[in-house]
C-alpha positions as a printed Julia matrix, in Angstrom:
383×3 Matrix{Float64}:
  -60.7    -67.0    -25.85
  -64.08   -68.75   -25.75
  -65.78   -65.8    -24.09
  -64.3    -63.46   -26.68
  -65.34   -65.82   -29.48
  -68.89   -66.07   -28.12
  -69.09   -62.3    -27.81
  -67.89   -61.72   -31.38
  -70.22   -64.37   -32.87
  -73.35   -63.15   -31.05
  -72.63   -59.48   -31.68
  -72.02   -60.15   -35.41
  -75.27   -62.13   -35.69
  -77.21   -59.39   -33.87
  -75.7    -56.71   -36.08
  -76.33   -58.7    -39.26
  -79.97   -59.56   -38.57
  -80.89   -56.23   -37.02
  -82.04   -55.26   -40.48
  -85.02   -57.25   -41.8
  -83.54   -57.05   -45.29
  -80.96   -59.6    -44.11
  -83.73   -62.19   -43.67
  -84.81   -61.61   -47.26
  -81.21   -61.78   -48.47
  -80.22   -64.98   -46.66
  -83.53   -66.87   -46.54
  -85.98   -65.2    -48.91
  -83.87   -65.44   -52.06
  -83.22   -69.23   -51.83
  -86.97   -69.77   -51.38
  -87.55   -67.53   -54.41
  -85.17   -69.86   -56.28
  -87.39   -72.81   -55.37
  -90.45   -70.93   -56.66
  -88.62   -70.07   -59.88
  -87.74   -73.74   -60.43
  -91.37   -74.72   -59.88
  -92.44   -72.07   -62.39
  -89.89   -73.18   -64.99
  -90.43   -76.94   -64.7
  -93.93   -77.18   -63.26
  -95.61   -76.88   -66.65
  -93.67   -79.8    -68.06
  -95.31   -83.21   -68.3
  -96.41   -85.89   -70.69
  -98.93   -84.94   -73.34
 -100.51   -86.66   -76.31
  -98.52   -86.61   -79.56
 -100.49   -86.08   -82.72
  -98.92   -88.06   -85.56
  -99.97   -87.82   -89.22
  -99.76   -91.12   -91.14
  -99.18   -91.4    -94.89
  -99.7    -95.02   -95.91
  -98.32   -95.51   -99.4
  -98.07   -99.27   -99.0
 -101.83   -99.79   -99.1
 -103.27  -102.87   -97.47
 -100.02  -104.83   -97.1
 -100.26  -106.68   -93.8
  -96.93  -105.52   -92.37
  -97.7   -101.89   -93.19
 -101.14  -102.15   -91.62
  -99.75  -103.89   -88.54
  -97.01  -101.28   -88.2
  -99.59   -98.49   -88.19
 -101.63  -100.47   -85.68
  -98.58  -100.85   -83.45
  -97.94   -97.08   -83.43
 -101.63   -96.47   -82.79
 -101.42   -98.7    -79.73
  -98.65   -96.65   -78.13
  -99.55   -94.6    -75.09
 -100.06   -90.87   -75.59
 -100.02   -91.15   -79.4
 -102.93   -90.12   -81.61
 -102.84   -91.0    -85.33
 -104.38   -88.94   -88.11
 -104.53   -90.24   -91.72
 -103.28   -87.58   -94.12
 -101.82   -87.27   -97.6
  -98.19   -86.34   -98.24
  -99.05   -82.7    -99.06
 -101.38   -82.41   -96.04
  -98.64   -83.79   -93.81
  -96.15   -81.12   -94.91
  -98.71   -78.33   -94.49
  -99.89   -79.46   -91.06
  -96.35   -80.02   -89.78
  -95.41   -76.5    -90.91
  -98.53   -75.13   -89.2
  -97.73   -77.11   -86.0
 -101.09   -78.88   -86.24
  -99.15   -82.18   -86.14
  -96.25   -83.03   -83.85
  -94.78   -85.62   -86.16
  -95.44   -87.62   -89.32
  -95.03   -91.32   -90.17
  -94.48   -91.85   -93.91
  -94.71   -95.43   -95.24
  -93.9    -95.58   -98.93
  -94.73   -98.31  -101.37
  -92.38  -101.26  -100.95
  -92.04  -100.99   -97.17
  -93.6   -104.39   -96.42
  -91.52  -106.02   -99.15
  -88.31  -104.52   -97.76
  -89.09  -105.89   -94.3
  -89.75  -109.32   -95.78
  -86.36  -109.13   -97.5
  -84.69  -108.4    -94.15
  -83.71  -104.85   -95.11
  -86.39  -102.46   -93.8
  -86.71   -99.33   -95.91
  -89.25   -96.94   -97.36
  -90.32   -95.64   -93.97
  -89.55   -92.25   -92.4
  -90.49   -90.15   -89.4
  -90.78   -86.43   -90.05
  -91.03   -83.55   -87.62
  -90.11   -79.9    -87.36
  -89.85   -80.11   -83.55
  -86.89   -82.46   -83.51
  -86.01   -85.35   -81.22
  -88.12   -84.05   -78.33
  -91.27   -85.37   -80.05
  -89.85   -88.18   -82.22
  -87.5    -90.03   -79.86
  -90.28   -91.93   -78.03
  -92.11   -93.12   -81.16
  -88.83   -93.81   -82.98
  -87.43   -96.02   -80.22
  -90.64   -98.08   -79.94
  -91.21   -98.34   -83.69
  -87.66   -99.35   -84.5
  -87.84  -102.11   -81.9
  -91.01  -103.44   -83.51
  -89.52  -103.34   -87.03
  -86.37  -105.1    -85.81
  -88.49  -107.94   -84.42
  -90.36  -108.4    -87.7
  -87.11  -108.19   -89.65
  -85.58  -110.9    -87.47
  -88.54  -113.14   -88.25
  -88.04  -112.58   -91.97
  -84.34  -113.47   -91.67
  -85.2   -116.66   -89.8
  -87.74  -117.54   -92.5
  -84.99  -117.13   -95.11
  -87.35  -115.98   -97.86
  -89.86  -118.79   -97.28
  -93.2   -116.93   -97.39
  -95.15  -119.75   -95.71
  -92.65  -120.04   -92.87
  -92.6   -116.29   -92.42
  -96.4   -116.19   -92.2
  -96.36  -118.96   -89.61
  -93.73  -117.24   -87.48
  -95.32  -113.83   -87.94
  -98.77  -115.1    -86.92
  -97.25  -116.73   -83.83
  -95.47  -113.45   -83.02
  -98.7   -111.46   -83.38
 -100.69  -113.98   -81.39
  -98.08  -114.63   -78.72
  -99.69  -116.3    -75.74
  -97.48  -114.61   -73.18
  -98.95  -111.63   -71.39
  -97.36  -108.51   -70.08
  -98.8   -107.08   -66.91
  -98.35  -103.33   -66.6
  -98.66  -101.22   -63.51
  -98.83   -97.44   -63.52
  -96.35   -95.62   -61.29
  -96.02   -91.95   -60.53
  -93.62   -90.04   -62.79
  -91.23   -88.34   -60.36
  -88.78   -87.09   -62.99
  -90.3    -83.59   -63.09
  -90.27   -83.31   -59.29
  -86.64   -84.43   -59.17
  -85.75   -81.95   -61.9
  -87.42   -79.13   -59.96
  -85.7    -80.05   -56.69
  -82.35   -80.5    -58.48
  -82.59   -77.04   -60.0
  -83.78   -75.57   -56.68
  -80.58   -76.9    -55.09
  -78.66   -75.25   -57.94
  -80.11   -71.86   -57.0
  -79.48   -72.6    -53.3
  -75.81   -73.29   -54.05
  -75.46   -69.91   -55.74
  -77.12   -68.09   -52.82
  -74.97   -70.01   -50.33
  -71.83   -68.73   -52.05
  -73.17   -65.18   -52.26
  -74.18   -65.23   -48.59
  -70.71   -66.44   -47.6
  -69.04   -63.6    -49.5
  -71.41   -61.03   -47.98
  -70.64   -62.28   -44.47
  -66.88   -62.48   -45.03
  -67.05   -59.01   -46.51
  -67.93   -57.75   -43.02
  -64.23   -58.03   -42.2
  -63.4    -55.6    -44.99
  -66.17   -53.24   -43.95
  -64.93   -53.34   -40.37
  -61.49   -52.4    -41.64
  -62.95   -49.56   -43.67
  -64.78   -48.09   -40.65
  -61.82   -48.85   -38.33
  -63.87   -51.21   -36.13
  -61.42   -54.02   -36.87
  -58.49   -52.07   -35.4
  -60.48   -51.05   -32.31
  -61.31   -54.73   -31.73
  -57.66   -55.7    -32.06
  -56.67   -53.01   -29.56
  -58.61   -55.09   -27.01
  -57.39   -58.51   -25.77
  -59.06   -60.13   -28.82
  -56.55   -61.86   -31.1
  -56.79   -61.57   -34.91
  -57.21   -65.35   -35.22
  -60.17   -65.26   -32.84
  -61.73   -62.49   -34.91
  -61.27   -64.53   -38.12
  -62.6    -67.71   -36.48
  -65.7    -65.86   -35.28
  -66.43   -64.78   -38.85
  -66.08   -68.38   -40.07
  -68.46   -69.6    -37.34
  -71.02   -66.9    -38.19
  -70.71   -67.86   -41.83
  -71.37   -71.54   -41.11
  -74.28   -70.82   -38.74
  -76.06   -68.64   -41.29
  -75.43   -70.93   -44.27
  -76.45   -74.12   -42.45
  -79.61   -72.34   -41.26
  -80.16   -71.28   -44.88
  -79.83   -74.92   -46.02
  -82.22   -76.26   -43.37
  -84.88   -73.58   -43.93
  -84.77   -73.93   -47.73
  -84.94   -77.74   -47.68
  -87.75   -77.65   -45.12
  -89.78   -75.21   -47.24
  -89.04   -77.19   -50.4
  -89.97   -80.57   -48.92
  -92.81   -79.84   -46.5
  -94.37   -76.61   -47.81
  -94.01   -77.01   -51.59
  -94.05   -80.83   -51.33
  -91.03   -81.23   -53.61
  -89.42   -84.6    -52.91
  -85.78   -84.49   -54.12
  -85.6    -88.27   -54.08
  -82.81   -88.12   -51.5
  -83.21   -88.37   -47.7
  -83.2    -84.88   -46.21
  -80.43   -85.66   -43.72
  -78.14   -86.81   -46.56
  -78.92   -83.66   -48.51
  -78.18   -81.49   -45.46
  -74.89   -83.34   -44.89
  -73.81   -82.92   -48.51
  -74.72   -79.22   -48.63
  -73.05   -78.62   -45.25
  -69.86   -79.99   -46.78
  -70.29   -77.53   -49.61
  -70.88   -74.77   -47.03
  -67.21   -75.25   -46.06
  -66.28   -74.72   -49.71
  -68.44   -71.58   -49.88
  -66.81   -70.12   -46.77
  -63.31   -70.96   -47.97
  -63.94   -69.36   -51.38
  -65.43   -66.26   -49.73
  -62.34   -65.89   -47.52
  -60.09   -66.28   -50.56
  -62.04   -63.55   -52.38
  -61.94   -61.24   -49.38
  -58.22   -61.86   -48.86
  -57.43   -60.71   -52.4
  -59.86   -57.75   -52.41
  -58.6    -54.32   -51.44
  -62.04   -53.04   -50.4
  -65.64   -54.18   -49.99
  -66.44   -52.74   -53.44
  -63.62   -54.82   -54.93
  -64.9    -57.88   -53.11
  -68.38   -57.33   -54.58
  -66.92   -57.04   -58.08
  -64.92   -60.26   -57.64
  -68.04   -61.99   -56.31
  -69.94   -61.15   -59.49
  -67.03   -62.19   -61.68
  -66.49   -65.54   -59.98
  -69.71   -66.88   -58.5
  -72.31   -66.26   -61.21
  -70.21   -67.51   -64.19
  -69.0    -70.63   -62.33
  -72.56   -71.44   -61.22
  -73.66   -71.02   -64.82
  -70.97   -73.4    -66.09
  -71.67   -75.94   -63.33
  -75.34   -76.38   -64.2
  -76.89   -74.48   -61.31
  -79.34   -72.75   -63.68
  -79.93   -75.49   -66.26
  -78.73   -78.99   -67.01
  -75.03   -79.15   -67.86
  -75.75   -81.82   -70.52
  -76.99   -79.19   -72.98
  -73.66   -77.37   -72.92
  -70.84   -78.09   -75.43
  -68.35   -80.74   -74.37
  -65.43   -78.29   -73.85
  -67.51   -76.33   -71.33
  -68.5    -79.56   -69.57
  -64.82   -80.4    -69.16
  -64.14   -76.96   -67.66
  -67.02   -77.53   -65.23
  -65.17   -80.55   -63.81
  -62.74   -78.1    -62.18
  -65.56   -76.31   -60.32
  -66.81   -77.46   -56.9
  -70.46   -76.71   -57.7
  -70.49   -79.33   -60.46
  -69.24   -82.0    -58.03
  -72.08   -81.24   -55.6
  -74.69   -81.32   -58.35
  -73.21   -84.54   -59.73
  -73.38   -86.06   -56.23
  -77.05   -85.09   -55.93
  -77.71   -86.56   -59.37
  -76.11   -89.85   -58.32
  -78.07   -89.95   -55.06
  -81.28   -89.31   -57.0
  -80.34   -92.23   -59.28
  -80.33   -94.55   -56.28
  -76.65   -94.61   -55.3
  -75.81   -94.51   -51.61
  -73.85   -91.79   -49.83
  -70.94   -94.2    -49.27
  -70.72   -94.98   -52.99
  -70.03   -91.34   -53.84
  -67.1    -91.06   -51.41
  -64.8    -89.83   -54.19
  -67.09   -86.86   -54.88
  -67.17   -86.04   -51.15
  -63.37   -86.19   -50.95
  -63.04   -83.89   -53.97
  -65.48   -81.36   -52.43
  -63.56   -81.47   -49.14
  -60.3    -81.01   -51.07
  -61.7    -77.84   -52.69
  -62.47   -76.49   -49.2
  -58.96   -77.3    -47.9
  -57.25   -75.7    -50.91
  -59.22   -72.46   -50.7
  -58.8    -72.28   -46.89
  -55.02   -72.63   -47.35
  -54.99   -69.93   -50.05
  -57.01   -67.59   -47.83
  -54.81   -68.32   -44.78
  -51.63   -67.64   -46.75
  -52.94   -64.4    -48.21
  -54.47   -63.1    -44.97
  -51.3    -63.98   -43.07
  -49.23   -61.83   -45.44
  -51.7    -58.94   -45.53
  -50.3    -56.17   -43.39
  -52.23   -53.4    -45.14
  -53.63   -51.08   -42.46
  -54.68   -48.28   -44.75
  -57.96   -46.46   -44.27
  -60.28   -47.77   -47.0
  -62.49   -44.7    -47.06
């Protein structure tokens, strides 16, 4: 059996990679996916926000200090404008956002009910969330002081001056922002997952093609058993896909210098587990297909839409909640969720449930494929 298995595996690998196009198909496309991720996410990064300020509260100390606080934020540039200029420049995209302080703002803060202040933007939360979160924290602090003062102006001034002149110091240290790199590597893995599944179907499809050209029946006329033939295809599948994983991760990490934030050996182990899922799904597809053309059609109908739903092409968080719930029934989403958790600092042992679920997907699809192949006695000529 082992000699027959070795012969079938080596002959299938030689036949598959005799054409150079196979190298492009199995190794070139995943690397192209890495390049595409770098192109899509490489231009992202922090930039300076230009904020127009309309101060309708004049020289009131709280209003002036609030503007000074915003001006002191990193990557924020303030421009004094009038209300009409603010609307015009926001519409013309000359300003990213606007801070409007109307008359009565300082008084409302003193009364413990901050009002008469608004943040305007036509670009939405992507440009306002940072300033809004910092500014609201500052206003909450001043409001708390006013509530403690209980309407006593002298006490408020004393507390407010102590707050402004606090003697404690905050030491800051700049660290590298790795979020963009992690996003690029995460999305590169998403493309790799899709190509892993496509490669598995292409390799399993060889069994259908061998049936169509009658090679399968000539092999079975020899001492080779059908189970040995099937096992050889599974081994070829795993060899090619694991090689695909190793080559892609090596290129991503050491050629493009993309650090996924996860040790490479853990990433290889996780993706190898998913390789079992890919092979099992490919066998299930092939077992239900009547021909190689039918297998190709099922591949397009199953793999691309499920990868799309699972977040292989973009973050799943931007999809509606019903679609996110559907994605929970797809193995790709469990792999990507595992990678996300590992990138967040969790250990491989802490995501054991995800690993069990991924393994369960592989077992289920292997059983489906085994049942269907075992009952398939169709010996028709597929030409």
